[in-house]
Amino acid sequence: MFVRLRKRSLAVLLVAGAVPVMFMLYFIFTTEDVVSNHDRILEADVLESKIVQRLRDTENQNIVLRKELSQTQNQLLRLQMTLAAANESTKMKCLNAEPDVPKCELIHVAIVCAGHNATRDVVTLIKSVLFYRRNPLHFHFISDPIAQLILSKLFETWSVAEVQYSFYPADSIKPDVTWIPNRHYSGVYGLMKLTLPKTLPLNLEKVIVLDTDVTFATDIAELWKIFRVFKGKQAIGLVENQSDWYLGKLWKNHQPWPALGRGFNTGVILLELKMLRELSWMQMWRLIAEKELMTMLYVSLADQDIFNTVLKQHPYLVYRLPCQWNVQLSENTRSEQCYSEASDLKVIHWNSPMKLKVKNKHVEFFRNMYLTFLEYDGNLLRRELFGCTNADDTAHGQDLLSELTDDDDCYDFRREREMTHRTHLYYLDYSYEPQSDDVTLVAQLSMDRLQMLEMICRHWEGPISIALYMSDAEAQQFLRYAIGSETLMSRKNIGYHIVYREGQFYPVNYLRNTALQQVKSPFVFLSDIDFLPMYGLYEYLKKAASMMDISHEKKALVVPAFETQRYRLEFPKSKAELLSMLDMGTLFTFRYHVWAKGHAPTNFAKWGTATTPYKVEWELDFEPYVVVRRDIPSFDQRFLGFGWNKVSHIMELDAQGFEFVVLPNAFIIHMPHAPSFDIAKFRSSSVYRKCLKILKGEFQRDLSKKYGIKALKYLSVE
Ligand SMILES: *[C@@H]1O[C@H](CO)[C@@H](O)[C@H](O)[C@H]1NC(C)=O
Ligand SMILES: *[C@@H]1O[C@H](CO)[C@@H](O)[C@H](O)[C@H]1NC(C)=O
Ligand SMILES: CC(=O)N[C@H]1CO[C@H](CO)[C@@H](O)[C@@H]1O
């Protein structure tokens, strides 16, 4: 009851003006931070000037965005707290205005979603729905395999309470609609909405159908309860088309499909599935469409043309929804006549190719609202409480946490290890078929290393699987950055997997595992974002992997690692050039000064003269960059942030009997950067170091349990 009050009032307040206020903050530029950041970059004064400029722009935008976002979220929190403090009398008032939808009634929503780009839109829509909702929800997705992969991982890792989801493969629906000639950009997918009474489970009686380009400004239960006022054979709730399209006067000889008056827009539909099935809906629309197509030849607006023509013949089917439930921002629209106050509107439909640039007297308000959800921290939407949450759902996580005690030095680590990071796979278009000897470069990064991506692309033309650790707002920054980069946009063989930020440590091994799991090629090169591969490394590694037969033999091919302290490095074009730079002191073996142990077993002296691959022995703390087959053990996620995250993995490869073979003509070079936050923490915190020791011990014990006697050596060496 209390929760309801809070959310109800919040929604009202937000719509009534809080959002515009919050978002005025969006464009405030805080010069102080930006200047200090410039200094940091200028000090470096190094990378090619274009990259520096881009990096600087991105970083500046980032700082501003981060600030804005935290201000927004603070403001939201403050609002929520203020409302939570509201007194009894207000509570009573809200009780009286309680909606007709019973507290725990499940609301069903169907969305057609196909391809990489649509999954990004759908997340924004879902965030807006979750923000205002008070009921359990069930999302029904009509999806292609790409969207299903992305959305199932997303929901699984998001774990929002009281949200269920199902998928219906678009491929099996296609035969029902591919016969219709269609000129709409949504392609065959838009038409699939027509098949919902057949596609959705027979026991499902009603559903709200949404396009991916709508944003909610209110509780979806208010829309759901409109089903109750349907009368007679009313089975389809729709808002009128707010443009003049179906009036047929847009241009000379403009001939739209037949429609009732202005026609209806199908961006938001209430479907009474049970009634439609009783009326043999599938046959009904098919016959009408076939007949109409004899003269119209094709549909221009996909499903919408057919819905409209059916309704013209069977007007009793339609229930006219108030226009605020689908405020259409396409050009030529009368949407402004629909509502007098911005606070009246319920759903905004971005059905214009201009999207955020549309002309409308409230466009700023709409834009701010859209941006709010675009950049809203999705993790916050998990914590909504409902009286109807199943006790079992929450118990699990609680148990794990209650076993942890505060006086454990590793409390913070262990707690964060139990965290599931919300993950959006393939954030951008991806399309690549690996070859039989293919090698994928695997790496992970956070926003501060974004500029390395383009550089790596210039050195590695093969496939890349990369995990990006970002906030929701940073992901938007990344998207803009990527779209603006010719180098990145010209590549379709890079899988970008966003892992949303949460907690205080960088979950390095979760990131690595996420990128590793998405690899499609037989082999992987486990690298790091700060390394530039030698030119031609991709081709060389493919050959080496087949020649050394690593798909059958347990071998890890070591790519020797070097480093430079110089930003303006003339990148060596050959091993000979690299060796002379080593002599001259422009290059060093990796971590030569601070942690030589990590790479000493590579035996750089031998490498200098080697012309054939040579085997080396594993030693404690060895952490080479290796090429291995894809199905190696995953990285141990107990190691967060800095320290032992890779050493532990190499140790496990050794325990499994992998041989380490150094490649004589391969190398990578580490480029300089400011120390990461986690390294700084490691250096300054004794608790951190103490805990790392404990975790190492636990890992080694686990290893000897798993691999028996031969793993005892890992115990004794400490
Ligand atoms: C609490 O209720 C009283 C009247 O019942 C009202 O005058 C007062 O403004 C309310 N306070 C808040 C913070 O809403
Ligand atoms: C997806 O979005 C990107 C960036 O806006 C665009 O370049 C690309 O063409 C879109 N892909 C598809 C298949 O629509
Ligand atoms: C907005 C809508 O529901 N449908 C169509 C109405 O007309 C415009 C053209 O003016 C189309 O672009 C819309 O898709």
Coordinates of N, CA, C and O in Angstrom, one line a residue, residues 460-606:
W460 N 44.8 -5.4 -36.1 CA 44.3 -6.7 -36.0 C 43.0 -6.7 -36.8 O 42.0 -6.2 -36.4
E461 N 43.0 -7.3 -38.0 CA 41.9 -7.3 -38.9 C 40.9 -8.4 -38.6 O 39.8 -8.5 -39.1
G462 N 41.3 -9.4 -37.8 CA 40.4 -10.6 -37.5 C 39.3 -10.2 -36.6 O 39.1 -9.1 -36.2
P463 N 38.5 -11.3 -36.2 CA 37.4 -11.0 -35.3 C 37.9 -10.7 -33.9 O 38.9 -11.1 -33.5
I464 N 37.0 -9.9 -33.2 CA 37.3 -9.5 -31.8 C 36.1 -9.7 -31.0 O 35.0 -9.4 -31.5
S465 N 36.2 -10.2 -29.8 CA 35.1 -10.3 -28.9 C 35.5 -9.5 -27.6 O 36.5 -9.8 -27.0
I466 N 34.7 -8.5 -27.4 CA 35.2 -7.5 -26.3 C 34.1 -7.2 -25.4 O 32.9 -7.0 -25.7
A467 N 34.4 -7.2 -24.1 CA 33.4 -6.9 -23.0 C 33.7 -5.4 -22.6 O 34.9 -5.1 -22.3
L468 N 32.7 -4.6 -22.5 CA 32.9 -3.2 -22.1 C 32.1 -3.0 -20.8 O 30.9 -3.2 -20.7
Y469 N 32.9 -2.5 -19.8 CA 32.3 -2.3 -18.5 C 31.8 -0.8 -18.4 O 32.7 0.1 -18.3
M470 N 30.5 -0.6 -18.4 CA 30.0 0.8 -18.5 C 28.7 1.0 -17.7 O 28.0 0.0 -17.5
S471 N 28.4 2.2 -17.4 CA 27.1 2.6 -16.9 C 26.2 2.7 -18.1 O 26.6 2.7 -19.2
D472 N 24.9 2.9 -17.8 CA 23.9 3.0 -18.9 C 24.3 4.3 -19.7 O 24.2 4.3 -20.9
A473 N 24.6 5.3 -19.0 CA 24.9 6.6 -19.7 C 26.2 6.4 -20.6 O 26.3 6.9 -21.7
E474 N 27.2 5.7 -20.0 CA 28.4 5.5 -20.8 C 28.2 4.7 -22.0 O 28.8 4.9 -23.1
A475 N 27.3 3.7 -21.9 CA 27.0 2.9 -23.1 C 26.4 3.8 -24.2 O 26.7 3.6 -25.4
Q476 N 25.7 4.8 -23.9 CA 25.2 5.7 -24.9 C 26.3 6.5 -25.5 O 26.4 6.8 -26.7
Q477 N 27.3 6.9 -24.6 CA 28.4 7.6 -25.1 C 29.2 6.8 -26.1 O 29.7 7.2 -27.1
F478 N 29.4 5.5 -25.7 CA 30.1 4.6 -26.5 C 29.4 4.4 -27.9 O 30.1 4.4 -28.9
L479 N 28.1 4.3 -27.8 CA 27.4 4.2 -29.1 C 27.6 5.3 -30.0 O 27.9 5.2 -31.2
R480 N 27.6 6.6 -29.5 CA 27.8 7.7 -30.3 C 29.2 7.7 -30.8 O 29.5 8.1 -32.0
Y481 N 30.2 7.3 -30.0 CA 31.6 7.3 -30.4 C 31.7 6.3 -31.5 O 32.4 6.6 -32.5
A482 N 31.2 5.1 -31.4 CA 31.3 4.1 -32.4 C 30.7 4.5 -33.7 O 31.3 4.3 -34.7
I483 N 29.5 5.1 -33.6 CA 28.8 5.5 -34.8 C 29.6 6.5 -35.6 O 29.7 6.6 -36.8
G484 N 30.4 7.3 -34.8 CA 31.2 8.4 -35.4 C 32.5 7.9 -35.9 O 33.3 8.7 -36.5
S485 N 32.8 6.7 -35.7 CA 34.2 6.2 -36.0 C 34.1 5.3 -37.3 O 33.5 4.3 -37.3
E486 N 34.8 5.8 -38.3 CA 34.8 5.1 -39.6 C 35.5 3.7 -39.4 O 35.0 2.7 -39.9
T487 N 36.6 3.7 -38.6 CA 37.3 2.5 -38.4 C 36.4 1.4 -37.7 O 36.4 0.3 -38.2
L488 N 35.6 1.8 -36.7 CA 34.8 0.8 -36.1 C 33.6 0.5 -36.9 O 33.2 -0.7 -37.0
M489 N 33.0 1.5 -37.6 CA 31.8 1.2 -38.3 C 32.0 0.3 -39.6 O 31.2 -0.4 -40.1
S490 N 33.3 0.3 -40.0 CA 33.6 -0.5 -41.2 C 33.8 -1.9 -40.9 O 33.9 -2.8 -41.8
R491 N 33.8 -2.2 -39.6 CA 34.0 -3.6 -39.2 C 32.7 -4.3 -38.7 O 32.0 -3.7 -37.9
K492 N 32.4 -5.5 -39.1 CA 31.2 -6.2 -38.6 C 31.7 -7.4 -37.8 O 30.8 -8.2 -37.4
N493 N 33.0 -7.6 -37.7 CA 33.5 -8.8 -37.0 C 33.9 -8.5 -35.5 O 34.7 -9.2 -35.0
I494 N 33.3 -7.4 -35.0 CA 33.6 -7.2 -33.6 C 32.4 -7.3 -32.7 O 31.4 -6.6 -33.0
G495 N 32.4 -8.2 -31.8 CA 31.2 -8.4 -30.9 C 31.4 -7.5 -29.7 O 32.4 -7.7 -28.9
Y496 N 30.6 -6.5 -29.5 CA 30.7 -5.6 -28.4 C 29.7 -6.0 -27.3 O 28.5 -6.0 -27.6
H497 N 30.2 -6.4 -26.1 CA 29.2 -6.9 -25.1 C 29.3 -5.9 -23.9 O 30.4 -5.8 -23.3
I498 N 28.2 -5.3 -23.7 CA 28.2 -4.3 -22.6 C 27.9 -5.0 -21.2 O 26.9 -5.8 -21.1
V499 N 28.7 -4.8 -20.3 CA 28.5 -5.3 -18.9 C 28.3 -4.1 -18.1 O 29.1 -3.2 -18.0
Y500 N 27.1 -4.0 -17.5 CA 26.8 -2.7 -16.8 C 27.5 -2.6 -15.4 O 27.5 -3.6 -14.7
R501 N 28.0 -1.5 -15.1 CA 28.7 -1.2 -13.9 C 27.8 -1.4 -12.7 O 26.7 -1.0 -12.6
E502 N 28.4 -2.0 -11.7 CA 27.8 -2.1 -10.4 C 28.9 -2.6 -9.4 O 29.7 -3.4 -9.7
G503 N 28.8 -2.0 -8.2 CA 29.8 -2.4 -7.2 C 31.1 -1.6 -7.3 O 31.2 -0.8 -8.2
Q504 N 32.1 -1.9 -6.4 CA 33.3 -1.0 -6.4 C 34.4 -1.6 -7.1 O 35.4 -0.9 -7.4
F505 N 34.4 -2.9 -7.4 CA 35.6 -3.5 -8.1 C 35.3 -3.8 -9.6 O 34.2 -4.0 -10.0
Y506 N 36.4 -3.7 -10.4 CA 36.3 -4.0 -11.8 C 36.2 -5.6 -11.9 O 37.2 -6.3 -11.6
P507 N 35.1 -6.1 -12.4 CA 34.9 -7.6 -12.4 C 35.6 -8.2 -13.6 O 35.0 -8.7 -14.5
V508 N 37.0 -8.1 -13.6 CA 37.8 -8.4 -14.8 C 37.5 -9.8 -15.3 O 37.4 -10.0 -16.5
N509 N 37.4 -10.8 -14.5 CA 37.2 -12.1 -15.0 C 35.8 -12.4 -15.4 O 35.6 -13.3 -16.3
Y510 N 34.8 -11.8 -14.9 CA 33.5 -11.9 -15.5 C 33.5 -11.3 -16.9 O 32.9 -11.9 -17.8
L511 N 34.2 -10.2 -17.0 CA 34.2 -9.6 -18.3 C 34.9 -10.5 -19.3 O 34.4 -10.7 -20.5
R512 N 36.1 -11.0 -18.9 CA 36.8 -12.0 -19.8 C 35.9 -13.1 -20.2 O 35.8 -13.5 -21.4
N513 N 35.2 -13.7 -19.2 CA 34.4 -14.9 -19.5 C 33.2 -14.5 -20.4 O 32.9 -15.3 -21.3
T514 N 32.7 -13.3 -20.2 CA 31.6 -12.9 -21.1 C 32.0 -12.8 -22.6 O 31.4 -13.3 -23.5
A515 N 33.2 -12.2 -22.8 CA 33.7 -12.1 -24.1 C 34.1 -13.5 -24.7 O 33.8 -13.8 -25.8
L516 N 34.7 -14.3 -23.8 CA 35.1 -15.6 -24.3 C 33.9 -16.5 -24.7 O 34.0 -17.2 -25.7
Q517 N 32.8 -16.4 -23.9 CA 31.7 -17.3 -24.2 C 31.1 -16.9 -25.6 O 30.4 -17.8 -26.2
Q518 N 31.3 -15.7 -26.1 CA 30.7 -15.3 -27.4 C 31.6 -15.6 -28.6 O 31.2 -15.3 -29.7
V519 N 32.7 -16.2 -28.3 CA 33.6 -16.5 -29.4 C 33.1 -17.6 -30.3 O 32.6 -18.6 -29.8
K520 N 33.1 -17.4 -31.6 CA 32.6 -18.4 -32.6 C 33.7 -19.2 -33.3 O 33.5 -20.2 -33.8
S521 N 34.9 -18.6 -33.3 CA 36.0 -19.3 -34.0 C 36.6 -20.4 -33.1 O 36.4 -20.4 -31.9
P522 N 37.3 -21.3 -33.7 CA 37.8 -22.4 -32.8 C 38.9 -22.0 -31.9 O 39.1 -22.6 -30.8
F523 N 39.6 -20.9 -32.2 CA 40.8 -20.5 -31.3 C 40.6 -19.1 -30.8 O 39.9 -18.2 -31.5
V524 N 41.2 -18.8 -29.7 CA 41.1 -17.4 -29.1 C 42.5 -16.9 -28.8 O 43.4 -17.7 -28.4
F525 N 42.7 -15.7 -28.9 CA 43.9 -15.0 -28.4 C 43.5 -14.2 -27.2 O 42.8 -13.2 -27.4
L526 N 43.9 -14.6 -26.0 CA 43.5 -13.9 -24.8 C 44.5 -12.8 -24.6 O 45.6 -12.9 -24.0
S527 N 44.0 -11.6 -25.0 CA 44.9 -10.4 -24.9 C 44.4 -9.4 -23.9 O 43.5 -9.7 -23.1
D528 N 44.9 -8.2 -23.9 CA 44.4 -7.1 -23.0 C 44.3 -5.9 -23.9 O 45.0 -5.7 -24.8
I529 N 43.4 -5.0 -23.4 CA 43.1 -3.8 -24.2 C 44.3 -2.9 -24.4 O 44.4 -2.2 -25.4
D530 N 45.3 -2.9 -23.5 CA 46.4 -2.0 -23.6 C 47.5 -2.4 -24.6 O 48.5 -1.8 -24.7
F531 N 47.3 -3.6 -25.2 CA 48.4 -4.1 -26.1 C 48.0 -3.9 -27.5 O 46.9 -4.2 -28.0
L532 N 49.0 -3.5 -28.3 CA 48.9 -3.4 -29.8 C 49.6 -4.7 -30.4 O 50.8 -4.9 -30.1
P533 N 48.9 -5.5 -31.1 CA 49.5 -6.6 -31.8 C 50.5 -6.1 -32.9 O 50.3 -5.1 -33.5
M534 N 51.5 -6.9 -33.2 CA 52.4 -6.6 -34.3 C 51.5 -6.6 -35.6 O 50.5 -7.3 -35.6
Y535 N 51.9 -5.9 -36.6 CA 51.2 -6.0 -37.8 C 51.3 -7.4 -38.4 O 52.3 -8.0 -38.3
G536 N 50.1 -7.9 -38.8 CA 50.2 -9.3 -39.4 C 50.0 -10.4 -38.4 O 50.1 -11.6 -38.7
L537 N 49.8 -10.0 -37.1 CA 49.7 -11.1 -36.1 C 48.6 -12.0 -36.4 O 48.7 -13.2 -36.2
Y538 N 47.4 -11.5 -36.8 CA 46.2 -12.3 -37.1 C 46.6 -13.5 -38.0 O 46.3 -14.6 -37.7
E539 N 47.2 -13.1 -39.2 CA 47.5 -14.2 -40.2 C 48.5 -15.2 -39.6 O 48.4 -16.4 -39.7
Y540 N 49.5 -14.6 -38.9 CA 50.5 -15.5 -38.3 C 49.9 -16.5 -37.3 O 50.2 -17.7 -37.3
L541 N 49.0 -16.0 -36.4 CA 48.4 -16.9 -35.4 C 47.5 -17.9 -36.0 O 47.5 -19.1 -35.5
K542 N 46.8 -17.6 -37.1 CA 46.0 -18.6 -37.7 C 46.9 -19.8 -38.2 O 46.5 -20.9 -38.0
K543 N 48.0 -19.4 -38.8 CA 48.9 -20.4 -39.4 C 49.5 -21.2 -38.2 O 49.5 -22.5 -38.3
A544 N 49.9 -20.5 -37.2 CA 50.6 -21.2 -36.1 C 49.6 -22.2 -35.4 O 49.9 -23.3 -35.1
A545 N 48.3 -21.7 -35.2 CA 47.4 -22.6 -34.5 C 47.1 -23.9 -35.3 O 47.0 -24.9 -34.7
S546 N 47.1 -23.8 -36.7 CA 46.9 -25.0 -37.4 C 48.1 -25.9 -37.4 O 48.1 -27.1 -37.3
M547 N 49.3 -25.2 -37.6 CA 50.5 -26.0 -37.7 C 50.8 -26.7 -36.4 O 51.3 -27.9 -36.5
M548 N 50.5 -26.1 -35.3 CA 50.8 -26.7 -34.0 C 49.7 -27.6 -33.6 O 49.7 -28.2 -32.5
D549 N 48.6 -27.7 -34.4 CA 47.5 -28.5 -34.2 C 46.9 -28.4 -32.8 O 46.6 -29.3 -32.1
I550 N 46.6 -27.1 -32.4 CA 46.2 -26.9 -31.1 C 44.7 -27.3 -30.8 O 44.2 -27.3 -29.7
S551 N 44.0 -27.7 -31.9 CA 42.7 -28.2 -31.7 C 42.7 -29.6 -31.1 O 41.8 -30.0 -30.4
H552 N 43.8 -30.3 -31.3 CA 43.9 -31.7 -30.8 C 44.9 -31.7 -29.6 O 44.8 -32.6 -28.7
E553 N 46.0 -30.9 -29.7 CA 47.0 -31.0 -28.6 C 46.8 -30.0 -27.6 O 46.4 -28.8 -27.9
K554 N 47.1 -30.3 -26.4 CA 46.9 -29.3 -25.3 C 48.0 -28.4 -25.3 O 49.0 -28.6 -24.6
K555 N 47.9 -27.3 -26.1 CA 49.0 -26.4 -26.2 C 48.5 -25.0 -26.0 O 47.4 -24.6 -26.5
A556 N 49.3 -24.2 -25.3 CA 49.0 -22.7 -25.2 C 50.1 -22.0 -25.9 O 51.3 -22.1 -25.4
L557 N 49.8 -21.3 -27.0 CA 50.9 -20.6 -27.7 C 51.1 -19.2 -27.1 O 50.2 -18.4 -27.0
V558 N 52.4 -19.0 -26.7 CA 52.7 -17.8 -26.0 C 53.1 -16.7 -27.0 O 54.0 -16.9 -27.8
V559 N 52.4 -15.6 -26.9 CA 52.8 -14.4 -27.7 C 53.6 -13.5 -26.8 O 53.1 -12.9 -25.9
P560 N 55.0 -13.3 -27.0 CA 55.8 -12.5 -26.1 C 55.3 -11.1 -26.0 O 54.9 -10.5 -27.0
A561 N 55.4 -10.5 -24.8 CA 54.8 -9.2 -24.5 C 55.9 -8.2 -24.2 O 56.8 -8.5 -23.4
F562 N 55.8 -7.0 -24.8 CA 56.8 -6.0 -24.5 C 56.1 -4.7 -24.1 O 54.8 -4.7 -24.1
E563 N 56.8 -3.7 -23.7 CA 56.2 -2.5 -23.3 C 57.0 -1.3 -23.7 O 58.2 -1.4 -23.8
T564 N 56.3 -0.2 -23.8 CA 57.0 1.1 -24.0 C 56.5 2.1 -23.1 O 55.3 2.0 -22.7
Q565 N 57.3 3.0 -22.7 CA 56.9 4.1 -21.8 C 56.5 5.3 -22.7 O 56.1 6.3 -22.2
R566 N 56.8 5.2 -24.0 CA 56.7 6.3 -24.9 C 55.4 6.3 -25.6 O 55.0 5.3 -26.2
Y567 N 54.7 7.4 -25.6 CA 53.4 7.5 -26.3 C 53.6 7.5 -27.8 O 52.9 6.9 -28.6
R568 N 54.7 8.3 -28.2 CA 54.9 8.5 -29.7 C 55.9 7.4 -30.2 O 57.0 7.7 -30.4
L569 N 55.4 6.2 -30.2 CA 56.3 5.1 -30.6 C 56.2 4.8 -32.1 O 55.1 4.7 -32.6
E570 N 57.4 4.7 -32.6 CA 57.4 4.2 -34.0 C 57.3 2.7 -33.9 O 58.2 2.0 -33.5
F571 N 56.1 2.2 -34.3 CA 55.8 0.8 -34.0 C 56.7 -0.1 -34.9 O 56.7 0.0 -36.1
P572 N 57.4 -1.0 -34.2 CA 58.4 -1.9 -35.0 C 57.6 -2.7 -36.0 O 56.6 -3.3 -35.8
K573 N 58.2 -2.8 -37.2 CA 57.6 -3.5 -38.3 C 58.0 -4.9 -38.4 O 57.5 -5.7 -39.2
S574 N 59.1 -5.2 -37.7 CA 59.6 -6.6 -37.7 C 60.2 -7.0 -36.4 O 60.4 -6.1 -35.6
K575 N 60.5 -8.2 -36.2 CA 61.2 -8.7 -35.0 C 62.6 -8.0 -34.9 O 63.0 -7.6 -33.9
A576 N 63.3 -7.9 -36.1 CA 64.6 -7.2 -36.1 C 64.5 -5.8 -35.6 O 65.3 -5.4 -34.7
E577 N 63.5 -5.1 -36.0 CA 63.3 -3.7 -35.5 C 63.0 -3.7 -34.0 O 63.6 -2.9 -33.3
L578 N 62.2 -4.6 -33.6 CA 61.9 -4.7 -32.2 C 63.1 -5.0 -31.4 O 63.4 -4.4 -30.3
L579 N 64.0 -5.9 -31.8 CA 65.2 -6.3 -31.1 C 66.1 -5.1 -31.0 O 66.7 -4.8 -29.9
S580 N 66.2 -4.3 -32.0 CA 67.1 -3.1 -31.9 C 66.5 -2.1 -31.0 O 67.3 -1.4 -30.3
M581 N 65.2 -2.0 -31.0 CA 64.6 -1.0 -30.0 C 64.8 -1.5 -28.6 O 65.0 -0.7 -27.7
L582 N 64.8 -2.8 -28.4 CA 65.1 -3.3 -27.0 C 66.6 -3.0 -26.6 O 66.8 -2.5 -25.5
D583 N 67.5 -3.1 -27.6 CA 68.9 -2.7 -27.3 C 69.0 -1.3 -26.9 O 69.7 -0.9 -26.1
M584 N 68.3 -0.4 -27.7 CA 68.4 1.0 -27.5 C 67.6 1.5 -26.2 O 67.7 2.6 -25.9
G585 N 66.8 0.6 -25.6 CA 66.1 1.0 -24.5 C 64.8 1.8 -24.8 O 64.3 2.4 -23.9
T586 N 64.3 1.7 -26.0 CA 63.0 2.3 -26.3 C 61.9 1.3 -25.9 O 60.8 1.7 -25.7
L587 N 62.2 0.1 -25.9 CA 61.3 -1.0 -25.5 C 61.9 -1.8 -24.4 O 63.1 -2.0 -24.3
F588 N 60.9 -2.4 -23.6 CA 61.4 -3.4 -22.6 C 60.5 -4.6 -22.7 O 59.4 -4.6 -23.3
T589 N 60.9 -5.7 -22.0 CA 60.0 -6.8 -21.9 C 58.9 -6.4 -20.9 O 59.2 -5.5 -20.1
F590 N 57.8 -6.9 -21.0 CA 56.6 -6.4 -20.3 C 56.8 -6.5 -18.8 O 57.2 -7.6 -18.3
R591 N 56.5 -5.4 -18.1 CA 56.7 -5.3 -16.6 C 58.1 -5.6 -16.2 O 58.3 -6.1 -15.0
Y592 N 59.1 -5.3 -17.0 CA 60.4 -5.7 -16.7 C 60.8 -5.0 -15.3 O 61.5 -5.7 -14.5
H593 N 60.4 -3.8 -15.1 CA 60.8 -3.1 -13.9 C 60.0 -3.4 -12.6 O 60.5 -3.3 -11.5
V594 N 58.7 -3.8 -12.8 CA 57.9 -3.9 -11.6 C 57.5 -5.4 -11.3 O 57.2 -5.7 -10.2
W595 N 57.5 -6.3 -12.3 CA 56.9 -7.6 -12.1 C 57.5 -8.5 -13.1 O 56.8 -9.1 -13.9
A596 N 58.8 -8.7 -13.1 CA 59.5 -9.4 -14.2 C 59.0 -10.9 -14.1 O 59.0 -11.6 -15.1
K597 N 58.7 -11.4 -12.9 CA 58.3 -12.8 -12.8 C 57.2 -13.2 -13.7 O 57.1 -14.4 -14.1
G598 N 56.3 -12.3 -14.0 CA 55.1 -12.6 -14.7 C 55.4 -13.1 -16.1 O 54.6 -13.9 -16.7
H599 N 56.5 -12.7 -16.7 CA 56.8 -13.1 -18.1 C 58.2 -13.7 -18.2 O 58.6 -14.2 -19.3
A600 N 59.0 -13.8 -17.1 CA 60.3 -14.3 -17.2 C 60.4 -15.7 -17.8 O 61.3 -16.0 -18.7
P601 N 59.4 -16.6 -17.5 CA 59.5 -18.0 -18.1 C 59.5 -18.0 -19.6 O 59.8 -19.0 -20.3
T602 N 59.0 -16.9 -20.3 CA 59.0 -16.8 -21.7 C 60.4 -16.9 -22.3 O 60.6 -17.4 -23.4
N603 N 61.4 -16.6 -21.5 CA 62.8 -16.6 -21.9 C 63.1 -15.8 -23.1 O 63.3 -16.2 -24.2
F604 N 63.1 -14.5 -22.8 CA 63.3 -13.5 -23.9 C 64.6 -13.6 -24.6 O 64.8 -13.3 -25.7
A605 N 65.7 -14.0 -23.8 CA 67.0 -14.2 -24.4 C 66.9 -15.2 -25.5 O 67.4 -15.0 -26.6
K606 N 66.3 -16.3 -25.2 CA 66.2 -17.4 -26.2 C 65.3 -16.9 -27.4 O 65.6 -17.2 -28.5

